[in-house]
């Protein structure tokens, strides 16, 4: 098994309730929304350009390079292949932390409270218009969790 390094480990702040569920083994996935402000943390890129699956998207596609590309519900960009998550409860200096193995990384379209995929296009004012025939979607990356490698409780 590969040892944890700065390059293969993603640091994520997390709420105590979810941290405890992961440690107990009842929560097997950790989700993060892909946003304009965070996608570089989750998606592989070279020189600022997103790595992509050329069977799903190419440079001629109008959504090429856009992390919100709906692409018929198949995410065309590649994740950074993290092997571990370094989870920390909140932001205090003294807090619970854990190192957890990542067994797989997938993507899914975010859903609204009615269970419908959040798909949209932009109007002339660059505001989203939600439509099932849109070219954009809000995506989340899903880290499938394996073994809890290490746990440190605050105050220990």
Tab-separated table of N, CA, C and O in Angstrom, residues 38-98:
chain	number	residue	atom	x	y	z
A	38	UNK	N	-13.335	25.722	-6.255
A	38	UNK	CA	-12.738	24.515	-5.680
A	38	UNK	C	-12.302	23.456	-6.681
A	38	UNK	O	-11.616	22.510	-6.304
A	39	UNK	N	-12.697	23.569	-7.933
A	39	UNK	CA	-12.462	22.459	-8.859
A	39	UNK	C	-10.985	22.102	-9.014
A	39	UNK	O	-10.638	20.939	-9.218
A	40	UNK	N	-10.083	23.063	-8.881
A	40	UNK	CA	-8.648	22.768	-9.030
A	40	UNK	C	-8.130	21.873	-7.912
A	40	UNK	O	-7.120	21.194	-8.074
A	41	UNK	N	-8.834	21.837	-6.805
A	41	UNK	CA	-8.479	20.987	-5.674
A	41	UNK	C	-8.839	19.521	-5.949
A	41	UNK	O	-8.214	18.615	-5.405
A	42	UNK	N	-9.844	19.303	-6.817
A	42	UNK	CA	-10.372	17.964	-7.050
A	42	UNK	C	-10.051	17.392	-8.429
A	42	UNK	O	-10.027	16.181	-8.603
A	43	UNK	N	-9.869	18.262	-9.423
A	43	UNK	CA	-9.718	17.805	-10.808
A	43	UNK	C	-8.288	17.919	-11.291
A	43	UNK	O	-7.620	18.929	-11.071
A	44	UNK	N	-7.839	16.887	-11.978
A	44	UNK	CA	-6.483	16.864	-12.519
A	44	UNK	C	-6.362	17.909	-13.617
A	44	UNK	O	-7.287	18.099	-14.418
A	45	UNK	N	-5.223	18.586	-13.635
A	45	UNK	CA	-4.988	19.573	-14.680
A	45	UNK	C	-3.499	19.699	-14.939
A	45	UNK	O	-2.690	19.357	-14.092
A	46	UNK	N	-3.198	20.174	-16.118
A	46	UNK	CA	-1.814	20.430	-16.492
A	46	UNK	C	-1.747	21.832	-17.055
A	46	UNK	O	-2.473	22.161	-17.994
A	47	UNK	N	-0.919	22.647	-16.452
A	47	UNK	CA	-0.760	24.037	-16.887
A	47	UNK	C	-2.089	24.782	-16.927
A	47	UNK	O	-2.354	25.571	-17.835
A	48	UNK	N	-2.984	24.493	-15.962
A	48	UNK	CA	-4.258	25.185	-15.866
A	48	UNK	C	-5.376	24.610	-16.713
A	48	UNK	O	-6.517	25.022	-16.601
A	49	UNK	N	-5.077	23.639	-17.586
A	49	UNK	CA	-6.107	23.016	-18.429
A	49	UNK	C	-6.546	21.696	-17.788
A	49	UNK	O	-5.706	20.892	-17.370
A	50	UNK	N	-7.842	21.477	-17.726
A	50	UNK	CA	-8.365	20.256	-17.117
A	50	UNK	C	-8.010	19.027	-17.946
A	50	UNK	O	-8.114	19.042	-19.172
A	51	UNK	N	-7.591	17.964	-17.261
A	51	UNK	CA	-7.397	16.676	-17.935
A	51	UNK	C	-8.783	16.115	-18.222
A	51	UNK	O	-9.694	16.230	-17.397
A	52	UNK	N	-8.943	15.496	-19.380
A	52	UNK	CA	-10.270	15.032	-19.771
A	52	UNK	C	-10.202	13.667	-20.436
A	52	UNK	O	-9.147	13.225	-20.888
A	53	UNK	N	-11.356	13.019	-20.486
A	53	UNK	CA	-11.512	11.741	-21.172
A	53	UNK	C	-11.888	12.068	-22.611
A	53	UNK	O	-12.999	12.549	-22.866
A	54	UNK	N	-10.996	11.812	-23.549
A	54	UNK	CA	-11.260	12.208	-24.937
A	54	UNK	C	-12.356	11.381	-25.606
A	54	UNK	O	-12.774	11.689	-26.718
A	55	UNK	N	-12.867	10.362	-24.928
A	55	UNK	CA	-14.035	9.645	-25.443
A	55	UNK	C	-15.330	10.354	-25.036
A	55	UNK	O	-16.390	10.068	-25.573
A	56	UNK	N	-15.230	11.287	-24.074
A	56	UNK	CA	-16.421	11.986	-23.588
A	56	UNK	C	-16.494	13.445	-24.037
A	56	UNK	O	-17.584	14.018	-24.101
A	57	UNK	N	-15.345	14.068	-24.312
A	57	UNK	CA	-15.338	15.481	-24.705
A	57	UNK	C	-14.064	15.748	-25.506
A	57	UNK	O	-13.068	15.045	-25.342
A	58	UNK	N	-14.132	16.746	-26.392
A	58	UNK	CA	-12.927	17.132	-27.137
A	58	UNK	C	-12.892	18.649	-27.281
A	58	UNK	O	-13.826	19.346	-26.901
A	59	UNK	N	-11.815	19.143	-27.832
A	59	UNK	CA	-11.588	20.583	-27.914
A	59	UNK	C	-12.603	21.316	-28.785
A	59	UNK	O	-12.751	22.525	-28.666
A	60	UNK	N	-13.315	20.606	-29.641
A	60	UNK	CA	-14.345	21.246	-30.477
A	60	UNK	C	-15.681	21.411	-29.752
A	60	UNK	O	-16.544	22.152	-30.202
A	61	UNK	N	-15.849	20.733	-28.639
A	61	UNK	CA	-17.100	20.797	-27.883
A	61	UNK	C	-17.251	22.174	-27.254
A	61	UNK	O	-16.304	22.703	-26.676
A	62	UNK	N	-18.450	22.764	-27.331
A	62	UNK	CA	-18.671	24.115	-26.786
A	62	UNK	C	-18.474	24.192	-25.271
A	62	UNK	O	-18.188	25.248	-24.728
A	63	UNK	N	-18.590	23.068	-24.568
A	63	UNK	CA	-18.418	23.052	-23.110
A	63	UNK	C	-17.015	22.598	-22.692
A	63	UNK	O	-16.743	22.439	-21.506
A	64	UNK	N	-16.126	22.421	-23.647
A	64	UNK	CA	-14.774	21.955	-23.348
A	64	UNK	C	-14.093	22.908	-22.365
A	64	UNK	O	-14.088	24.119	-22.549
A	65	UNK	N	-13.530	22.360	-21.299
A	65	UNK	CA	-12.826	23.151	-20.289
A	65	UNK	C	-13.714	23.711	-19.194
A	65	UNK	O	-13.224	24.310	-18.246
A	66	UNK	N	-15.025	23.526	-19.301
A	66	UNK	CA	-15.965	24.043	-18.303
A	66	UNK	C	-16.281	22.947	-17.284
A	66	UNK	O	-16.835	21.908	-17.652
A	67	UNK	N	-15.942	23.145	-16.006
A	67	UNK	CA	-16.194	22.093	-15.012
A	67	UNK	C	-17.681	21.826	-14.754
A	67	UNK	O	-18.024	20.847	-14.103
A	68	UNK	N	-18.560	22.677	-15.316
A	68	UNK	CA	-20.004	22.459	-15.165
A	68	UNK	C	-20.612	21.705	-16.354
A	68	UNK	O	-21.828	21.531	-16.416
A	69	UNK	N	-19.801	21.243	-17.296
A	69	UNK	CA	-20.319	20.559	-18.490
A	69	UNK	C	-21.217	19.391	-18.090
A	69	UNK	O	-20.803	18.503	-17.348
A	70	UNK	N	-22.457	19.393	-18.596
A	70	UNK	CA	-23.386	18.308	-18.274
A	70	UNK	C	-23.034	17.038	-19.049
A	70	UNK	O	-23.022	15.947	-18.490
A	71	UNK	N	-22.775	17.162	-20.329
A	71	UNK	CA	-22.277	16.059	-21.154
A	71	UNK	C	-23.144	14.799	-21.023
A	71	UNK	O	-22.640	13.705	-20.803
A	72	UNK	N	-24.450	14.977	-21.117
A	72	UNK	CA	-25.414	13.870	-21.036
A	72	UNK	C	-25.263	13.054	-19.747
A	72	UNK	O	-25.503	11.852	-19.726
A	73	UNK	N	-24.836	13.718	-18.678
A	73	UNK	CA	-24.734	13.052	-17.385
A	73	UNK	C	-23.471	12.227	-17.189
A	73	UNK	O	-23.377	11.464	-16.235
A	74	UNK	N	-22.484	12.395	-18.078
A	74	UNK	CA	-21.208	11.686	-17.952
A	74	UNK	C	-20.107	12.723	-17.773
A	74	UNK	O	-19.803	13.475	-18.689
A	75	UNK	N	-19.514	12.753	-16.590
A	75	UNK	CA	-18.517	13.785	-16.309
A	75	UNK	C	-17.256	13.545	-17.125
A	75	UNK	O	-16.644	12.481	-17.037
A	76	UNK	N	-16.855	14.533	-17.949
A	76	UNK	CA	-15.754	14.305	-18.890
A	76	UNK	C	-14.346	14.570	-18.339
A	76	UNK	O	-13.366	14.306	-19.025
A	77	UNK	N	-14.246	15.085	-17.119
A	77	UNK	CA	-12.938	15.462	-16.589
A	77	UNK	C	-12.427	14.424	-15.590
A	77	UNK	O	-13.203	13.667	-15.010
A	78	UNK	N	-11.140	14.403	-15.403
A	78	UNK	CA	-10.478	13.383	-14.575
A	78	UNK	C	-10.197	13.914	-13.175
A	78	UNK	O	-9.727	15.047	-13.026
A	79	UNK	N	-10.430	13.083	-12.167
A	79	UNK	CA	-10.121	13.512	-10.800
A	79	UNK	C	-8.631	13.433	-10.526
A	79	UNK	O	-7.894	12.685	-11.179
A	80	UNK	N	-8.177	14.190	-9.553
A	80	UNK	CA	-6.847	13.957	-9.010
A	80	UNK	C	-6.964	12.634	-8.249
A	80	UNK	O	-7.883	12.458	-7.448
A	81	UNK	N	-6.067	11.729	-8.514
A	81	UNK	CA	-6.166	10.377	-7.955
A	81	UNK	C	-5.629	10.310	-6.523
A	81	UNK	O	-4.598	9.694	-6.260
A	82	UNK	N	-6.371	10.935	-5.615
A	82	UNK	CA	-5.982	10.876	-4.208
A	82	UNK	C	-6.143	9.454	-3.689
A	82	UNK	O	-7.097	8.755	-4.034
A	83	UNK	N	-5.216	9.050	-2.836
A	83	UNK	CA	-5.264	7.723	-2.206
A	83	UNK	C	-5.809	7.800	-0.782
A	83	UNK	O	-6.243	6.792	-0.229
A	84	UNK	N	-5.751	9.024	-0.203
A	84	UNK	CA	-6.188	9.215	1.176
A	84	UNK	C	-6.911	10.550	1.339
A	84	UNK	O	-6.632	11.505	0.619
A	85	UNK	N	-7.807	10.594	2.332
A	85	UNK	CA	-8.389	11.850	2.791
A	85	UNK	C	-7.864	12.096	4.194
A	85	UNK	O	-7.868	11.188	5.041
A	86	UNK	N	-7.405	13.319	4.433
A	86	UNK	CA	-7.012	13.755	5.766
A	86	UNK	C	-8.174	14.602	6.267
A	86	UNK	O	-8.350	15.744	5.848
A	87	UNK	N	-9.009	14.022	7.105
A	87	UNK	CA	-10.219	14.684	7.592
A	87	UNK	C	-9.938	15.396	8.904
A	87	UNK	O	-9.281	14.840	9.788
A	88	UNK	N	-10.454	16.612	9.041
A	88	UNK	CA	-10.289	17.390	10.267
A	88	UNK	C	-11.624	18.027	10.627
A	88	UNK	O	-12.281	18.623	9.776
A	89	UNK	N	-12.018	17.889	11.886
A	89	UNK	CA	-13.286	18.454	12.349
A	89	UNK	C	-13.104	19.944	12.585
A	89	UNK	O	-12.364	20.356	13.481
A	90	UNK	N	-13.763	20.751	11.768
A	90	UNK	CA	-13.715	22.201	11.920
A	90	UNK	C	-12.343	22.778	11.661
A	90	UNK	O	-11.524	22.192	10.951
A	91	UNK	N	-12.090	23.945	12.272
A	91	UNK	CA	-10.856	24.674	11.998
A	91	UNK	C	-10.036	24.995	13.239
A	91	UNK	O	-9.005	25.637	13.146
A	92	UNK	N	-10.486	24.538	14.405
A	92	UNK	CA	-9.741	24.813	15.638
A	92	UNK	C	-8.395	24.095	15.603
A	92	UNK	O	-8.234	23.077	14.920
A	93	UNK	N	-7.436	24.603	16.348
A	93	UNK	CA	-6.107	23.986	16.379
A	93	UNK	C	-6.176	22.588	17.009
A	93	UNK	O	-5.569	21.641	16.511
A	94	UNK	N	-6.917	22.457	18.093
A	94	UNK	CA	-7.106	21.173	18.774
A	94	UNK	C	-8.430	20.574	18.297
A	94	UNK	O	-9.499	21.062	18.668
A	95	UNK	N	-8.365	19.544	17.467
A	95	UNK	CA	-9.572	18.966	16.865
A	95	UNK	C	-9.337	17.510	16.518
A	95	UNK	O	-8.200	17.045	16.445
A	96	UNK	N	-10.420	16.782	16.286
A	96	UNK	CA	-10.324	15.399	15.840
A	96	UNK	C	-9.850	15.374	14.394
A	96	UNK	O	-10.297	16.181	13.567
A	97	UNK	N	-8.949	14.431	14.092
A	97	UNK	CA	-8.480	14.237	12.718
A	97	UNK	C	-8.424	12.740	12.419
A	97	UNK	O	-8.365	11.911	13.329
A	98	UNK	N	-8.445	12.418	11.140
A	98	UNK	CA	-8.331	11.018	10.721
A	98	UNK	C	-7.740	10.951	9.324
A	98	UNK	O	-7.946	11.855	8.504
